[in-house]
Coordinates of C-alpha atoms and ligand atoms in Angstrom, one line a residue:
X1373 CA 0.0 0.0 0.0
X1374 CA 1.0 3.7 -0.2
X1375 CA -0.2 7.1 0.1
X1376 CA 0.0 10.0 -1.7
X1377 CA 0.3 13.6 -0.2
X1378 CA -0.6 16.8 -2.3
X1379 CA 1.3 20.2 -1.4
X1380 CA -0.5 22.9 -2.5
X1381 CA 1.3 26.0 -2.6
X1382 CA 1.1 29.8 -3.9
X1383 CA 3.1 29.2 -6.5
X1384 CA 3.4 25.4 -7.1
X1385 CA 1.7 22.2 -6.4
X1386 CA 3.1 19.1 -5.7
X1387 CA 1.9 15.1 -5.6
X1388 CA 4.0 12.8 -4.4
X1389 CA 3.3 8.9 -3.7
X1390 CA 4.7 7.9 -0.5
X1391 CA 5.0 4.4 1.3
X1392 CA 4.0 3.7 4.3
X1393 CA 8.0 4.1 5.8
X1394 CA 7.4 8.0 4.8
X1395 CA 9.7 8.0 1.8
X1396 CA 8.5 9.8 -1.4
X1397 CA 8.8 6.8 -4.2
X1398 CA 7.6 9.4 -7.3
X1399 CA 6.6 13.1 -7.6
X1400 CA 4.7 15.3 -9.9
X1401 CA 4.4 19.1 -10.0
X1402 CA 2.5 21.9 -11.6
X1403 CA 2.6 25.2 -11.2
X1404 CA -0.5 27.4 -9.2
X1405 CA -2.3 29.0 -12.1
X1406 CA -3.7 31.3 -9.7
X1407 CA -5.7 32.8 -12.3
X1408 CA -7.6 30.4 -13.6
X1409 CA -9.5 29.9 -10.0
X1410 CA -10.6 27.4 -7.9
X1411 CA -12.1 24.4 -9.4
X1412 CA -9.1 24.0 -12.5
X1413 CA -6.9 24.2 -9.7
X1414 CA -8.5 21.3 -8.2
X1415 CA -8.8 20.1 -11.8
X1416 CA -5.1 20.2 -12.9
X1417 CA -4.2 18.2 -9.2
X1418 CA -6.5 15.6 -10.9
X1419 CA -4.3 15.4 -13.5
X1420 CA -0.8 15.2 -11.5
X1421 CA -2.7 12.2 -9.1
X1422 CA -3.5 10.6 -12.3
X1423 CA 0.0 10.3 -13.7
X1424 CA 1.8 9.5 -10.9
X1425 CA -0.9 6.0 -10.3
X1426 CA -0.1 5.5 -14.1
X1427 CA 3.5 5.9 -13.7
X1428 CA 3.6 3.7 -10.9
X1429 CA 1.1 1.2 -12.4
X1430 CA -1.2 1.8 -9.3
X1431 CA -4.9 1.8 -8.9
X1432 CA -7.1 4.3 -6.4
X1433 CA -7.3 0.2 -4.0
X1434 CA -3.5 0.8 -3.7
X1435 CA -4.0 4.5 -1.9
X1436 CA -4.9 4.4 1.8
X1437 CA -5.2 8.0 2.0
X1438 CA -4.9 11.4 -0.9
X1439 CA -4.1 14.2 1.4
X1440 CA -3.4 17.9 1.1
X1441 CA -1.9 20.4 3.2
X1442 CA -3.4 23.8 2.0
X1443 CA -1.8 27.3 2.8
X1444 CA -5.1 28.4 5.1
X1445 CA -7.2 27.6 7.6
X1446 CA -10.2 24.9 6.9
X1447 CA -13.1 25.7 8.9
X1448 CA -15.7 23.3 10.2
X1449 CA -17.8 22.9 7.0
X1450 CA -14.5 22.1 5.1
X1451 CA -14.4 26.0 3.5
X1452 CA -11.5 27.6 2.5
X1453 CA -10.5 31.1 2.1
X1454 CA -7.1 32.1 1.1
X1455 CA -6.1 35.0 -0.2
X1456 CA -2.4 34.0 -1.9
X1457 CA -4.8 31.5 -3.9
X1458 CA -7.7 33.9 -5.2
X1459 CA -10.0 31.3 -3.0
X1460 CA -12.9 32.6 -1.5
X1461 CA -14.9 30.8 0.9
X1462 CA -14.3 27.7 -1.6
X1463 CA -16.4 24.8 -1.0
X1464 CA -12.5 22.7 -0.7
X1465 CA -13.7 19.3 1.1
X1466 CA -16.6 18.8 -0.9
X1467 CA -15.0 19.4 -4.0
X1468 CA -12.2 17.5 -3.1
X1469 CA -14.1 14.1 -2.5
X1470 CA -16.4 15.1 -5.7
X1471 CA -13.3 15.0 -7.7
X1472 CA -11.4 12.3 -6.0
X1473 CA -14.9 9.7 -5.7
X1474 CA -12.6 6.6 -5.3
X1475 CA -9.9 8.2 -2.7
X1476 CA -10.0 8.8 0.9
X1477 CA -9.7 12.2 1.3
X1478 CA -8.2 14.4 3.6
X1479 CA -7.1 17.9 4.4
X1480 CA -5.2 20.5 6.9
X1481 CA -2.9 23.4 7.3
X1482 CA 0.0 23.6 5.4
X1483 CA 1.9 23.9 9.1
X1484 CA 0.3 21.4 10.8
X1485 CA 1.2 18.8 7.9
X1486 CA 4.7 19.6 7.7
X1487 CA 4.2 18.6 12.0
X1488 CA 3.1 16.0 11.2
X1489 CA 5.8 14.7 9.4
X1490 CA 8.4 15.6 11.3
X1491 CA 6.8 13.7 14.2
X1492 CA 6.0 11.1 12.1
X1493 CA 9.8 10.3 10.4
X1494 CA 11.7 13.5 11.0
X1495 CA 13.6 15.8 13.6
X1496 CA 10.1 15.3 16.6
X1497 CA 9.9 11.2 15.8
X1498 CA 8.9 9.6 19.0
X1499 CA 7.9 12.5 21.1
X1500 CA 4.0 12.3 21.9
X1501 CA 4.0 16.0 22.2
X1502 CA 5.6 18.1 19.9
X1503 CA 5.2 21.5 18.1
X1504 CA 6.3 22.5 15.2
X1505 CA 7.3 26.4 14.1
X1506 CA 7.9 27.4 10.7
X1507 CA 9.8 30.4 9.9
X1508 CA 9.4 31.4 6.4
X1509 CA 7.2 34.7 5.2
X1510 CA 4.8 34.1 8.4
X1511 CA 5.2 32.0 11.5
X1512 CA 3.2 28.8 10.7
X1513 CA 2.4 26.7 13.5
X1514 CA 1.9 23.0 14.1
X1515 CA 0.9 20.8 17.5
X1516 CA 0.6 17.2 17.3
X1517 CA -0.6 15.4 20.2
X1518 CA 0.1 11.5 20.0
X1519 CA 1.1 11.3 16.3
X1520 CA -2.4 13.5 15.6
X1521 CA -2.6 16.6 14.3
X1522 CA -4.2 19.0 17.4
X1523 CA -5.9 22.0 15.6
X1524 CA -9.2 22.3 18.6
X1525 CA -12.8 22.5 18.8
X1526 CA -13.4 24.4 15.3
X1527 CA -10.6 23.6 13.4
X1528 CA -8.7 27.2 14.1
X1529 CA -6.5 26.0 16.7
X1530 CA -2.1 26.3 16.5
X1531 CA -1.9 29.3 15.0
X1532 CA 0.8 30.2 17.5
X1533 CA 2.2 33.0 14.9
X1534 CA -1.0 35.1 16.3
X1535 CA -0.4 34.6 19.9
X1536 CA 0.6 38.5 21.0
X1537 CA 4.1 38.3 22.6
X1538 CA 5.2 42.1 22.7
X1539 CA 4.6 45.7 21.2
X1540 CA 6.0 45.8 17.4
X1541 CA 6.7 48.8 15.3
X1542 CA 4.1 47.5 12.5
X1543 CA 0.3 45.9 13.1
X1544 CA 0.1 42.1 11.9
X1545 CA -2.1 41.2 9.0
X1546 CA -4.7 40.1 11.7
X1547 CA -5.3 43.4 12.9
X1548 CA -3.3 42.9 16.1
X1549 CA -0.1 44.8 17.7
X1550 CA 2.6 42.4 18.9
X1551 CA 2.0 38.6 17.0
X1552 CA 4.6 36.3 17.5
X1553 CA 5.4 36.2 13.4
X1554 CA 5.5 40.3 12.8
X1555 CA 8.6 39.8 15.3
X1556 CA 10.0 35.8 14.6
X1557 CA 9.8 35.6 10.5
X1558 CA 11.6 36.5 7.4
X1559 CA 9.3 39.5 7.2
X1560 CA 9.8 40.2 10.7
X1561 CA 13.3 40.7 10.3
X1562 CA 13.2 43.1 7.1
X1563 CA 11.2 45.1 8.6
X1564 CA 12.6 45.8 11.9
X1565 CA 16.0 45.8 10.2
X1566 CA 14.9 48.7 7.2
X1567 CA 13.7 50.4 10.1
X1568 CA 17.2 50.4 11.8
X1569 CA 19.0 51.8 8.9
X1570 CA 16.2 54.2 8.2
X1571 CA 16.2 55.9 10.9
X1572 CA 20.1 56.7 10.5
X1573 CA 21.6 53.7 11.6
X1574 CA 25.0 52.1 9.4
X1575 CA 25.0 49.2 8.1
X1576 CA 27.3 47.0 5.4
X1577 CA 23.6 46.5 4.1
X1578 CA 23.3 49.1 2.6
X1579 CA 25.8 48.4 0.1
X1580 CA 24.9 45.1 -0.1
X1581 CA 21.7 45.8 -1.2
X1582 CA 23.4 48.4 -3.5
X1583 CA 21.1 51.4 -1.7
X1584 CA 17.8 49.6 -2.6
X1585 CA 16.6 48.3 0.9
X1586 CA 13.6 46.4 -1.0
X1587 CA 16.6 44.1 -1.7
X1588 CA 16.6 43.1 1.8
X1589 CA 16.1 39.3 3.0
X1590 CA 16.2 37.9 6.1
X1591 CA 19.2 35.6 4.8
X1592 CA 21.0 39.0 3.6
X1593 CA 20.8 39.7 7.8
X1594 CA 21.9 37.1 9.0
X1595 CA 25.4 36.7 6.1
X1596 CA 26.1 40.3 7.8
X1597 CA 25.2 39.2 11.6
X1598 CA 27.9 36.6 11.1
X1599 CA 30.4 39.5 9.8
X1600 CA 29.4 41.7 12.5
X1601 CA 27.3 44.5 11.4
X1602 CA 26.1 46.3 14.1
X1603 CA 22.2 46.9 12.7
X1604 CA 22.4 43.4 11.7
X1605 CA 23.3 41.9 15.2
X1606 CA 20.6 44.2 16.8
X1607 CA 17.6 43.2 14.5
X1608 CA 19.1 39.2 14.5
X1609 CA 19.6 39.4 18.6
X1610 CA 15.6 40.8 19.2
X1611 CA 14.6 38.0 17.0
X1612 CA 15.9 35.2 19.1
X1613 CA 14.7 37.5 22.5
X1614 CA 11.2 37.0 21.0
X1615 CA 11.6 33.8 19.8
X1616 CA 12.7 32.4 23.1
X1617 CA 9.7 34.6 24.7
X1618 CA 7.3 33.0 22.2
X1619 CA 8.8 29.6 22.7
X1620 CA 8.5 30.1 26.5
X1621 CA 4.8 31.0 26.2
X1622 CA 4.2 27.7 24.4
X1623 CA 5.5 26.2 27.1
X1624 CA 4.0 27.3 30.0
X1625 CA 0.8 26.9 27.8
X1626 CA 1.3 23.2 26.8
X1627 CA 4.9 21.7 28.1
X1628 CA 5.7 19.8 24.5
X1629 CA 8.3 17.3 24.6
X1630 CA 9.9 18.9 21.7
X1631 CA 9.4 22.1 19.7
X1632 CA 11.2 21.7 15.7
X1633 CA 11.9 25.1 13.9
X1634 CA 11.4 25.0 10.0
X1635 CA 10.8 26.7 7.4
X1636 CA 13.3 29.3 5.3
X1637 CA 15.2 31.3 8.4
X1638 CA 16.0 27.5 10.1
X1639 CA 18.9 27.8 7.7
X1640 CA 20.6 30.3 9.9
X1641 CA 20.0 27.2 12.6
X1642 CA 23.5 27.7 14.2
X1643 CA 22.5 31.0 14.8
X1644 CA 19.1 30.6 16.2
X1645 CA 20.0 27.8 18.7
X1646 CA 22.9 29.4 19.8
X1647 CA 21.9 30.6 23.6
X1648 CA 18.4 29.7 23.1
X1649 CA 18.0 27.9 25.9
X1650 CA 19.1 30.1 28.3
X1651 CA 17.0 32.5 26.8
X1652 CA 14.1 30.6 26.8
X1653 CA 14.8 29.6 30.9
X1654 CA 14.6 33.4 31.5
X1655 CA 10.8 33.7 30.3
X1656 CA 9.4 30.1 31.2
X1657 CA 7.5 30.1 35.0
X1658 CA 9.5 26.8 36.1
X1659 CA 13.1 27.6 35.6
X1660 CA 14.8 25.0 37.0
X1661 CA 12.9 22.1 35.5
X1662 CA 13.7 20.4 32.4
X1663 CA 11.4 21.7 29.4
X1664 CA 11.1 21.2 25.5
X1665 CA 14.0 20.4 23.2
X1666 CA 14.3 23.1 20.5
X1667 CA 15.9 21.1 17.6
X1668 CA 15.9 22.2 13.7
X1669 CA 13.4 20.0 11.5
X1670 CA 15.0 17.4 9.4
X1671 CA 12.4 17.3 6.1
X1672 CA 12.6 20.4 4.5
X1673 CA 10.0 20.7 1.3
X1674 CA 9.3 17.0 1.4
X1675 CA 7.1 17.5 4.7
X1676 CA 4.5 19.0 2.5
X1677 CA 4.2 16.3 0.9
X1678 CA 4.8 13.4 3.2
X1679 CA 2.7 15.0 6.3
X1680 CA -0.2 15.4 3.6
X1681 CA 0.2 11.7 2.9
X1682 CA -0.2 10.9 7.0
X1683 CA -3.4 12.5 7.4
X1684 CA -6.4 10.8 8.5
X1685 CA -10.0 11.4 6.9
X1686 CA -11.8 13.9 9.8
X1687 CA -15.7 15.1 9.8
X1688 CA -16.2 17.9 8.2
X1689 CA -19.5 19.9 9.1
Ligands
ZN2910 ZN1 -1.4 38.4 14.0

């Protein structure tokens, strides 16, 4: 038997059958014709599930589960919005088993899937309670309690990149002052760090952007963090204080076993974990007990796909 997972992102899509040791045997990709709208979306995943059960010689009988990790929240009656998509309250469970009839179908957050995985075969295997951040654009969040994905009573739960952790310089998309991700992402960074140099403060950055500070990355501040630059090892050095502040507040809410940072800024993982530990012992309410590992997740892009092959069919409304 296998399963497939389908990663459906802003830009691409991704179908890959997996086995049931959570290694990808075969992959197929498109690209997200965002354009084009909701149901040839659906329409053109169709077509990628198709060839790779052709290329493998496998029927629908030989898939346990088809499951997709989407970039947005699925509410109770299996609707999804998301912006990055052009979906609008889509109707993404039903159409999903209309156009997979002979499939069991499933469905979650693009965060909690990659969780999944990486409690399932990767950097959180064998720890019953274990979280998942991923740093990328946004903070995406994933629990997973006893190898299940844990997303509450209506389906909105994890989203630990809104839980408010400070006072910021710039409102979250939510509406809110202070979310974990306007201070602990990619975006996070840039911002804070622009701000820095515009208000009169030097930096190598400058140049290195060659005076065009919408150059700017997150991976751009952390190359001149490791040379030193002043600006950068301010805006780099708030980051981890609020990322060992929001790391603290997840555990005093829920004591994991393990908490796994992903996404793009994990690759500046010598950096993060460097003192985070310590840090986080400052901010958690039981300092001298022993609380969550913070390790780097192992996956990378294959958790898309692999935690979307894990899932189990739920209810929807
Ligand atoms: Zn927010």
């Amino acid at each position: 038997m296998y399963r497939i997972g389908v990663d459906i992102g802003g830009t691409g899509i991704q179908a890959g059958l997996v086995n049931l040791q959570g290694e990808i045997i075969g992959q197929k990709e498109c690209s997200t014709n965002v354009k084009l709208g909701f149901l040839k979306i659906i329409e053109s995943i169709r077509k990628l599930v198709d060839s790779l059960l052709e290329t493998y010689n496998l029927t629908p009988q030989d898939i346990e589960v088809l499951g997709f990790g989407v970039p947005s929240f699925i509410n109770q009656q299996g609707k999804v919005t998301c912006v990055n998509l052009n979906w609008y309250e889509e109707d993404f469970i039903t159409t999903l088993r209309e156009t997979f009839p002979e499939f069991k179908v499933a469905a979650e957050n693009d965060a909690t899937v990659a969780a999944l995985a990486e409690a399932k075969f990767g950097s959180m295997k064998g720890y019953p309670y274990a979280v998942m951040l991923t740093l990328g654009t946004g903070l995406g969040a994933g629990i997973i309690i006893n190898g299940q994905p844990f997303v509450g009573a209506h389906g909105m739960g994890s989203e630990l990149g809104h839980v408010v952790i400070g006072i910021n310089d710039f409102k979250c998309k939510c509406g809110n002052n202070g979310c974990f991700e306007t201070f602990c992402s990619a975006t996070g960074i840039v911002r804070h760090t622009k701000r820095l140099i515009r208000i009169g403060r030097k930096s190598c950055l400058v140049d290195v952007c060659k005076g065009e500070l919408n150059r700017l990355s997150a991976k751009k501040v952390f190359d001149a963090y490791r040379i030193g630059d002043e600006v950068a090892v301010q805006s780099i050095n708030r980051f981890k204080k609020y990322l060992a502040i929001g790391i603290a507040n997840i555990i005093n809410g829920m004591d994991p076993h393990i908490i796994a940072i992903g996404g793009g800024v994990s690759r500046a993982s010598d950096i993060i974990l460097d003192g985070l530990e310590e840090e986080i012992r400052k901010h958690i309410l039981y300092k001298k007990e022993d609380f969550a590992k913070v390790v780097v997740a192992q996956l990378g892009n294959e958790a898309g796909i692999i935690g979307a092959a894990f899932l189990e069919q739920k209810q929807f409304g």
